[in-house]
């Protein structure tokens, strides 16, 4: 993507889409929202990302399959460029009401047959408790790098649950099975959630609001609120379900500091507002 700075920020979401996000806590945008070049950039990086044998890579409970790799916007200029895509950045700025930076990024691979679950949880409680982010003024942007179907482990949401704030639940003690020797922060990234929402709360909300699993072709963008209650089933299908998740935070909502900060690949200390990449005369729009 050609580099040219701008302070011009686009507002791509119509008021209908904006209000739908406020009501439901998520928004699924079709693949033509971002152009196919963005997708190709991320897909081309995947073999290299999968090989990155360092602490930012988390394995599944089988200790063999790659579950996630974190901090990609810090490691790969191509991913940093995606975080500054004018339409994506503009949409997120609209939703949080101002400038943003990327607090965390990750690829969740959900490998064929062995890609594991995420139990029911809300995301914000992790960023509050582990990173000291004071308010839920963050947006998850999940870019589908594969088609997401009912078979390969889509996210499941309870629409509108974000409006209930941080829900009651329990903090699991110790390290999950299979990760006994891993650093403490790994316990927040595995198939067993560290902060469990009470099942009676999930039961009540699901009966009232229902369940949805947004699905779509590769290139779709799923925006969701950090207090939206969600879970993600294992991938028992032969088809990979890879998503790139960019966690944007408002620059007015940075951490006041915590006693034991997590590594930068989980909680980025660079909180400068992102500026959109804009078209150049010779190269056209960001691909
Ligand atoms: C998933 O990749 O399906 C899970 C992501 C999340 O729980 O935030
Ligand atoms: Mn989550």
PDB file of N, CA and C in Angstrom, residues 154-218:
ATOM      1  N   UNK A 154     -17.827 -20.592  13.685  1.00  0.00           N
ATOM      2  CA  UNK A 154     -18.048 -19.139  13.715  1.00  0.00           C
ATOM      3  C   UNK A 154     -18.202 -18.658  15.150  1.00  0.00           C
ATOM      4  N   UNK A 155     -17.993 -17.369  15.358  1.00  0.00           N
ATOM      5  CA  UNK A 155     -18.321 -16.766  16.656  1.00  0.00           C
ATOM      6  C   UNK A 155     -19.836 -16.833  16.854  1.00  0.00           C
ATOM      7  N   UNK A 156     -20.276 -17.007  18.092  1.00  0.00           N
ATOM      8  CA  UNK A 156     -21.704 -16.917  18.430  1.00  0.00           C
ATOM      9  C   UNK A 156     -21.884 -15.764  19.410  1.00  0.00           C
ATOM     10  N   UNK A 157     -22.835 -14.896  19.098  1.00  0.00           N
ATOM     11  CA  UNK A 157     -23.097 -13.717  19.927  1.00  0.00           C
ATOM     12  C   UNK A 157     -24.475 -13.794  20.560  1.00  0.00           C
ATOM     13  N   UNK A 158     -24.644 -13.105  21.685  1.00  0.00           N
ATOM     14  CA  UNK A 158     -25.986 -12.781  22.189  1.00  0.00           C
ATOM     15  C   UNK A 158     -26.198 -11.303  21.886  1.00  0.00           C
ATOM     16  N   UNK A 159     -27.016 -11.006  20.854  1.00  0.00           N
ATOM     17  CA  UNK A 159     -27.173  -9.604  20.432  1.00  0.00           C
ATOM     18  C   UNK A 159     -27.685  -8.748  21.586  1.00  0.00           C
ATOM     19  N   UNK A 160     -27.150  -7.565  21.700  1.00  0.00           N
ATOM     20  CA  UNK A 160     -27.614  -6.611  22.715  1.00  0.00           C
ATOM     21  C   UNK A 160     -27.029  -6.843  24.100  1.00  0.00           C
ATOM     22  N   UNK A 161     -26.293  -7.959  24.294  1.00  0.00           N
ATOM     23  CA  UNK A 161     -25.771  -8.260  25.641  1.00  0.00           C
ATOM     24  C   UNK A 161     -24.744  -7.229  26.099  1.00  0.00           C
ATOM     25  N   UNK A 162     -24.117  -6.528  25.154  1.00  0.00           N
ATOM     26  CA  UNK A 162     -23.104  -5.514  25.523  1.00  0.00           C
ATOM     27  C   UNK A 162     -23.727  -4.399  26.362  1.00  0.00           C
ATOM     28  N   UNK A 163     -25.068  -4.223  26.220  1.00  0.00           N
ATOM     29  CA  UNK A 163     -25.708  -3.110  26.939  1.00  0.00           C
ATOM     30  C   UNK A 163     -25.864  -3.408  28.427  1.00  0.00           C
ATOM     31  N   UNK A 164     -25.551  -4.648  28.835  1.00  0.00           N
ATOM     32  CA  UNK A 164     -25.626  -5.021  30.254  1.00  0.00           C
ATOM     33  C   UNK A 164     -24.305  -4.766  30.988  1.00  0.00           C
ATOM     34  N   UNK A 165     -23.300  -4.225  30.299  1.00  0.00           N
ATOM     35  CA  UNK A 165     -22.012  -3.942  30.953  1.00  0.00           C
ATOM     36  C   UNK A 165     -21.267  -5.217  31.292  1.00  0.00           C
ATOM     37  N   UNK A 166     -20.336  -5.148  32.258  1.00  0.00           N
ATOM     38  CA  UNK A 166     -19.571  -6.334  32.649  1.00  0.00           C
ATOM     39  C   UNK A 166     -20.495  -7.220  33.481  1.00  0.00           C
ATOM     40  N   UNK A 167     -20.688  -8.466  33.013  1.00  0.00           N
ATOM     41  CA  UNK A 167     -21.650  -9.389  33.637  1.00  0.00           C
ATOM     42  C   UNK A 167     -21.002 -10.129  34.810  1.00  0.00           C
ATOM     43  N   UNK A 168     -21.845 -10.638  35.705  1.00  0.00           N
ATOM     44  CA  UNK A 168     -21.275 -11.326  36.865  1.00  0.00           C
ATOM     45  C   UNK A 168     -20.692 -12.668  36.431  1.00  0.00           C
ATOM     46  N   UNK A 169     -19.623 -13.041  37.120  1.00  0.00           N
ATOM     47  CA  UNK A 169     -18.954 -14.286  36.771  1.00  0.00           C
ATOM     48  C   UNK A 169     -17.859 -14.607  37.767  1.00  0.00           C
ATOM     49  N   UNK A 170     -17.035 -15.589  37.407  1.00  0.00           N
ATOM     50  CA  UNK A 170     -15.985 -16.048  38.325  1.00  0.00           C
ATOM     51  C   UNK A 170     -14.619 -16.001  37.641  1.00  0.00           C
ATOM     52  N   UNK A 171     -13.609 -15.854  38.471  1.00  0.00           N
ATOM     53  CA  UNK A 171     -12.228 -15.877  37.992  1.00  0.00           C
ATOM     54  C   UNK A 171     -11.665 -17.278  38.239  1.00  0.00           C
ATOM     55  N   UNK A 172     -11.257 -17.978  37.171  1.00  0.00           N
ATOM     56  CA  UNK A 172     -10.693 -19.327  37.344  1.00  0.00           C
ATOM     57  C   UNK A 172      -9.283 -19.225  37.930  1.00  0.00           C
ATOM     58  N   UNK A 173      -8.957 -20.114  38.886  1.00  0.00           N
ATOM     59  CA  UNK A 173      -7.628 -20.108  39.511  1.00  0.00           C
ATOM     60  C   UNK A 173      -6.624 -20.871  38.656  1.00  0.00           C
ATOM     61  N   UNK A 174      -5.364 -20.507  38.790  1.00  0.00           N
ATOM     62  CA  UNK A 174      -4.265 -21.300  38.238  1.00  0.00           C
ATOM     63  C   UNK A 174      -4.234 -21.351  36.720  1.00  0.00           C
ATOM     64  N   UNK A 175      -3.411 -22.269  36.218  1.00  0.00           N
ATOM     65  CA  UNK A 175      -3.216 -22.405  34.772  1.00  0.00           C
ATOM     66  C   UNK A 175      -4.108 -23.513  34.228  1.00  0.00           C
ATOM     67  N   UNK A 176      -4.651 -23.331  33.008  1.00  0.00           N
ATOM     68  CA  UNK A 176      -5.472 -24.397  32.423  1.00  0.00           C
ATOM     69  C   UNK A 176      -4.634 -25.632  32.081  1.00  0.00           C
ATOM     70  N   UNK A 177      -5.307 -26.804  32.040  1.00  0.00           N
ATOM     71  CA  UNK A 177      -4.629 -28.065  31.723  1.00  0.00           C
ATOM     72  C   UNK A 177      -3.921 -27.956  30.379  1.00  0.00           C
ATOM     73  N   UNK A 178      -2.700 -28.429  30.334  1.00  0.00           N
ATOM     74  CA  UNK A 178      -1.921 -28.390  29.092  1.00  0.00           C
ATOM     75  C   UNK A 178      -1.010 -27.179  29.008  1.00  0.00           C
ATOM     76  N   UNK A 179      -1.195 -26.194  29.905  1.00  0.00           N
ATOM     77  CA  UNK A 179      -0.394 -24.961  29.851  1.00  0.00           C
ATOM     78  C   UNK A 179       0.299 -24.713  31.204  1.00  0.00           C
ATOM     79  N   UNK A 180       0.512 -25.771  31.992  1.00  0.00           N
ATOM     80  CA  UNK A 180       1.007 -25.619  33.362  1.00  0.00           C
ATOM     81  C   UNK A 180       2.343 -24.870  33.431  1.00  0.00           C
ATOM     82  N   UNK A 181       3.198 -25.027  32.425  1.00  0.00           N
ATOM     83  CA  UNK A 181       4.532 -24.407  32.482  1.00  0.00           C
ATOM     84  C   UNK A 181       4.609 -23.077  31.740  1.00  0.00           C
ATOM     85  N   UNK A 182       3.480 -22.624  31.207  1.00  0.00           N
ATOM     86  CA  UNK A 182       3.493 -21.393  30.390  1.00  0.00           C
ATOM     87  C   UNK A 182       3.477 -20.153  31.283  1.00  0.00           C
ATOM     88  N   UNK A 183       3.906 -18.973  30.739  1.00  0.00           N
ATOM     89  CA  UNK A 183       3.814 -17.741  31.518  1.00  0.00           C
ATOM     90  C   UNK A 183       2.359 -17.441  31.905  1.00  0.00           C
ATOM     91  N   UNK A 184       2.170 -16.705  33.012  1.00  0.00           N
ATOM     92  CA  UNK A 184       0.825 -16.477  33.572  1.00  0.00           C
ATOM     93  C   UNK A 184      -0.146 -15.895  32.546  1.00  0.00           C
ATOM     94  N   UNK A 185       0.338 -14.983  31.663  1.00  0.00           N
ATOM     95  CA  UNK A 185      -0.587 -14.329  30.745  1.00  0.00           C
ATOM     96  C   UNK A 185      -1.222 -15.291  29.743  1.00  0.00           C
ATOM     97  N   UNK A 186      -0.601 -16.451  29.531  1.00  0.00           N
ATOM     98  CA  UNK A 186      -1.168 -17.429  28.580  1.00  0.00           C
ATOM     99  C   UNK A 186      -2.548 -17.904  29.059  1.00  0.00           C
ATOM    100  N   UNK A 187      -2.760 -17.881  30.396  1.00  0.00           N
ATOM    101  CA  UNK A 187      -4.037 -18.379  30.932  1.00  0.00           C
ATOM    102  C   UNK A 187      -5.229 -17.559  30.453  1.00  0.00           C
ATOM    103  N   UNK A 188      -4.986 -16.383  29.897  1.00  0.00           N
ATOM    104  CA  UNK A 188      -6.095 -15.558  29.395  1.00  0.00           C
ATOM    105  C   UNK A 188      -6.353 -15.790  27.900  1.00  0.00           C
ATOM    106  N   UNK A 189      -5.648 -16.733  27.283  1.00  0.00           N
ATOM    107  CA  UNK A 189      -5.714 -16.874  25.814  1.00  0.00           C
ATOM    108  C   UNK A 189      -6.098 -18.272  25.360  1.00  0.00           C
ATOM    109  N   UNK A 190      -6.471 -19.137  26.274  1.00  0.00           N
ATOM    110  CA  UNK A 190      -6.685 -20.547  25.931  1.00  0.00           C
ATOM    111  C   UNK A 190      -8.178 -20.853  25.726  1.00  0.00           C
ATOM    112  N   UNK A 191      -8.455 -22.146  25.464  1.00  0.00           N
ATOM    113  CA  UNK A 191      -9.851 -22.568  25.219  1.00  0.00           C
ATOM    114  C   UNK A 191     -10.701 -22.449  26.482  1.00  0.00           C
ATOM    115  N   UNK A 192     -10.046 -22.534  27.670  1.00  0.00           N
ATOM    116  CA  UNK A 192     -10.780 -22.366  28.932  1.00  0.00           C
ATOM    117  C   UNK A 192     -10.636 -20.924  29.365  1.00  0.00           C
ATOM    118  N   UNK A 193     -11.759 -20.251  29.498  1.00  0.00           N
ATOM    119  CA  UNK A 193     -11.698 -18.816  29.817  1.00  0.00           C
ATOM    120  C   UNK A 193     -11.308 -18.577  31.273  1.00  0.00           C
ATOM    121  N   UNK A 194     -10.536 -17.524  31.501  1.00  0.00           N
ATOM    122  CA  UNK A 194     -10.113 -17.120  32.848  1.00  0.00           C
ATOM    123  C   UNK A 194     -11.279 -16.447  33.589  1.00  0.00           C
ATOM    124  N   UNK A 195     -12.016 -15.606  32.872  1.00  0.00           N
ATOM    125  CA  UNK A 195     -13.156 -14.912  33.473  1.00  0.00           C
ATOM    126  C   UNK A 195     -14.437 -15.538  32.915  1.00  0.00           C
ATOM    127  N   UNK A 196     -15.073 -16.377  33.716  1.00  0.00           N
ATOM    128  CA  UNK A 196     -16.282 -17.086  33.249  1.00  0.00           C
ATOM    129  C   UNK A 196     -17.536 -16.313  33.639  1.00  0.00           C
ATOM    130  N   UNK A 197     -18.412 -16.105  32.693  1.00  0.00           N
ATOM    131  CA  UNK A 197     -19.720 -15.515  32.988  1.00  0.00           C
ATOM    132  C   UNK A 197     -20.617 -16.632  33.534  1.00  0.00           C
ATOM    133  N   UNK A 198     -21.414 -16.334  34.585  1.00  0.00           N
ATOM    134  CA  UNK A 198     -22.296 -17.342  35.189  1.00  0.00           C
ATOM    135  C   UNK A 198     -23.246 -17.908  34.126  1.00  0.00           C
ATOM    136  N   UNK A 199     -23.420 -19.234  34.136  1.00  0.00           N
ATOM    137  CA  UNK A 199     -24.290 -19.842  33.118  1.00  0.00           C
ATOM    138  C   UNK A 199     -25.745 -19.376  33.268  1.00  0.00           C
ATOM    139  N   UNK A 200     -26.167 -19.046  34.494  1.00  0.00           N
ATOM    140  CA  UNK A 200     -27.552 -18.564  34.671  1.00  0.00           C
ATOM    141  C   UNK A 200     -27.739 -17.228  33.939  1.00  0.00           C
ATOM    142  N   UNK A 201     -26.694 -16.411  33.909  1.00  0.00           N
ATOM    143  CA  UNK A 201     -26.759 -15.118  33.204  1.00  0.00           C
ATOM    144  C   UNK A 201     -26.826 -15.369  31.694  1.00  0.00           C
ATOM    145  N   UNK A 202     -26.012 -16.313  31.195  1.00  0.00           N
ATOM    146  CA  UNK A 202     -26.000 -16.641  29.760  1.00  0.00           C
ATOM    147  C   UNK A 202     -27.362 -17.201  29.353  1.00  0.00           C
ATOM    148  N   UNK A 203     -27.880 -18.102  30.182  1.00  0.00           N
ATOM    149  CA  UNK A 203     -29.174 -18.735  29.936  1.00  0.00           C
ATOM    150  C   UNK A 203     -30.261 -17.667  29.796  1.00  0.00           C
ATOM    151  N   UNK A 204     -30.294 -16.772  30.762  1.00  0.00           N
ATOM    152  CA  UNK A 204     -31.314 -15.726  30.791  1.00  0.00           C
ATOM    153  C   UNK A 204     -31.207 -14.815  29.549  1.00  0.00           C
ATOM    154  N   UNK A 205     -30.002 -14.372  29.254  1.00  0.00           N
ATOM    155  CA  UNK A 205     -29.799 -13.459  28.118  1.00  0.00           C
ATOM    156  C   UNK A 205     -30.118 -14.134  26.784  1.00  0.00           C
ATOM    157  N   UNK A 206     -29.705 -15.402  26.632  1.00  0.00           N
ATOM    158  CA  UNK A 206     -29.921 -16.114  25.362  1.00  0.00           C
ATOM    159  C   UNK A 206     -31.411 -16.354  25.118  1.00  0.00           C
ATOM    160  N   UNK A 207     -32.151 -16.635  26.205  1.00  0.00           N
ATOM    161  CA  UNK A 207     -33.594 -16.846  26.044  1.00  0.00           C
ATOM    162  C   UNK A 207     -34.300 -15.549  25.664  1.00  0.00           C
ATOM    163  N   UNK A 208     -33.809 -14.441  26.183  1.00  0.00           N
ATOM    164  CA  UNK A 208     -34.451 -13.153  25.903  1.00  0.00           C
ATOM    165  C   UNK A 208     -34.027 -12.605  24.540  1.00  0.00           C
ATOM    166  N   UNK A 209     -32.741 -12.636  24.262  1.00  0.00           N
ATOM    167  CA  UNK A 209     -32.197 -11.938  23.076  1.00  0.00           C
ATOM    168  C   UNK A 209     -31.883 -12.868  21.909  1.00  0.00           C
ATOM    169  N   UNK A 210     -31.832 -14.177  22.159  1.00  0.00           N
ATOM    170  CA  UNK A 210     -31.488 -15.127  21.101  1.00  0.00           C
ATOM    171  C   UNK A 210     -29.978 -15.226  20.882  1.00  0.00           C
ATOM    172  N   UNK A 211     -29.595 -16.054  19.919  1.00  0.00           N
ATOM    173  CA  UNK A 211     -28.185 -16.278  19.561  1.00  0.00           C
ATOM    174  C   UNK A 211     -28.017 -16.014  18.072  1.00  0.00           C
ATOM    175  N   UNK A 212     -26.872 -15.458  17.677  1.00  0.00           N
ATOM    176  CA  UNK A 212     -26.578 -15.323  16.242  1.00  0.00           C
ATOM    177  C   UNK A 212     -25.123 -15.689  15.987  1.00  0.00           C
ATOM    178  N   UNK A 213     -24.878 -16.230  14.801  1.00  0.00           N
ATOM    179  CA  UNK A 213     -23.508 -16.541  14.357  1.00  0.00           C
ATOM    180  C   UNK A 213     -23.290 -15.872  13.014  1.00  0.00           C
ATOM    181  N   UNK A 214     -22.737 -14.652  13.002  1.00  0.00           N
ATOM    182  CA  UNK A 214     -22.515 -13.991  11.715  1.00  0.00           C
ATOM    183  C   UNK A 214     -21.528 -14.782  10.855  1.00  0.00           C
ATOM    184  N   UNK A 215     -21.927 -15.037   9.628  1.00  0.00           N
ATOM    185  CA  UNK A 215     -21.116 -15.834   8.707  1.00  0.00           C
ATOM    186  C   UNK A 215     -20.969 -15.075   7.391  1.00  0.00           C
ATOM    187  N   UNK A 216     -19.948 -15.393   6.627  1.00  0.00           N
ATOM    188  CA  UNK A 216     -19.793 -14.685   5.359  1.00  0.00           C
ATOM    189  C   UNK A 216     -18.534 -15.092   4.631  1.00  0.00           C
ATOM    190  N   UNK A 217     -18.387 -14.607   3.391  1.00  0.00           N
ATOM    191  CA  UNK A 217     -17.203 -14.944   2.593  1.00  0.00           C
ATOM    192  C   UNK A 217     -15.935 -14.309   3.152  1.00  0.00           C
ATOM    193  N   UNK A 218     -14.795 -14.835   2.721  1.00  0.00           N
ATOM    194  CA  UNK A 218     -13.509 -14.226   3.066  1.00  0.00           C
ATOM    195  C   UNK A 218     -13.549 -12.752   2.672  1.00  0.00           C
TER     196      UNK A 218
END
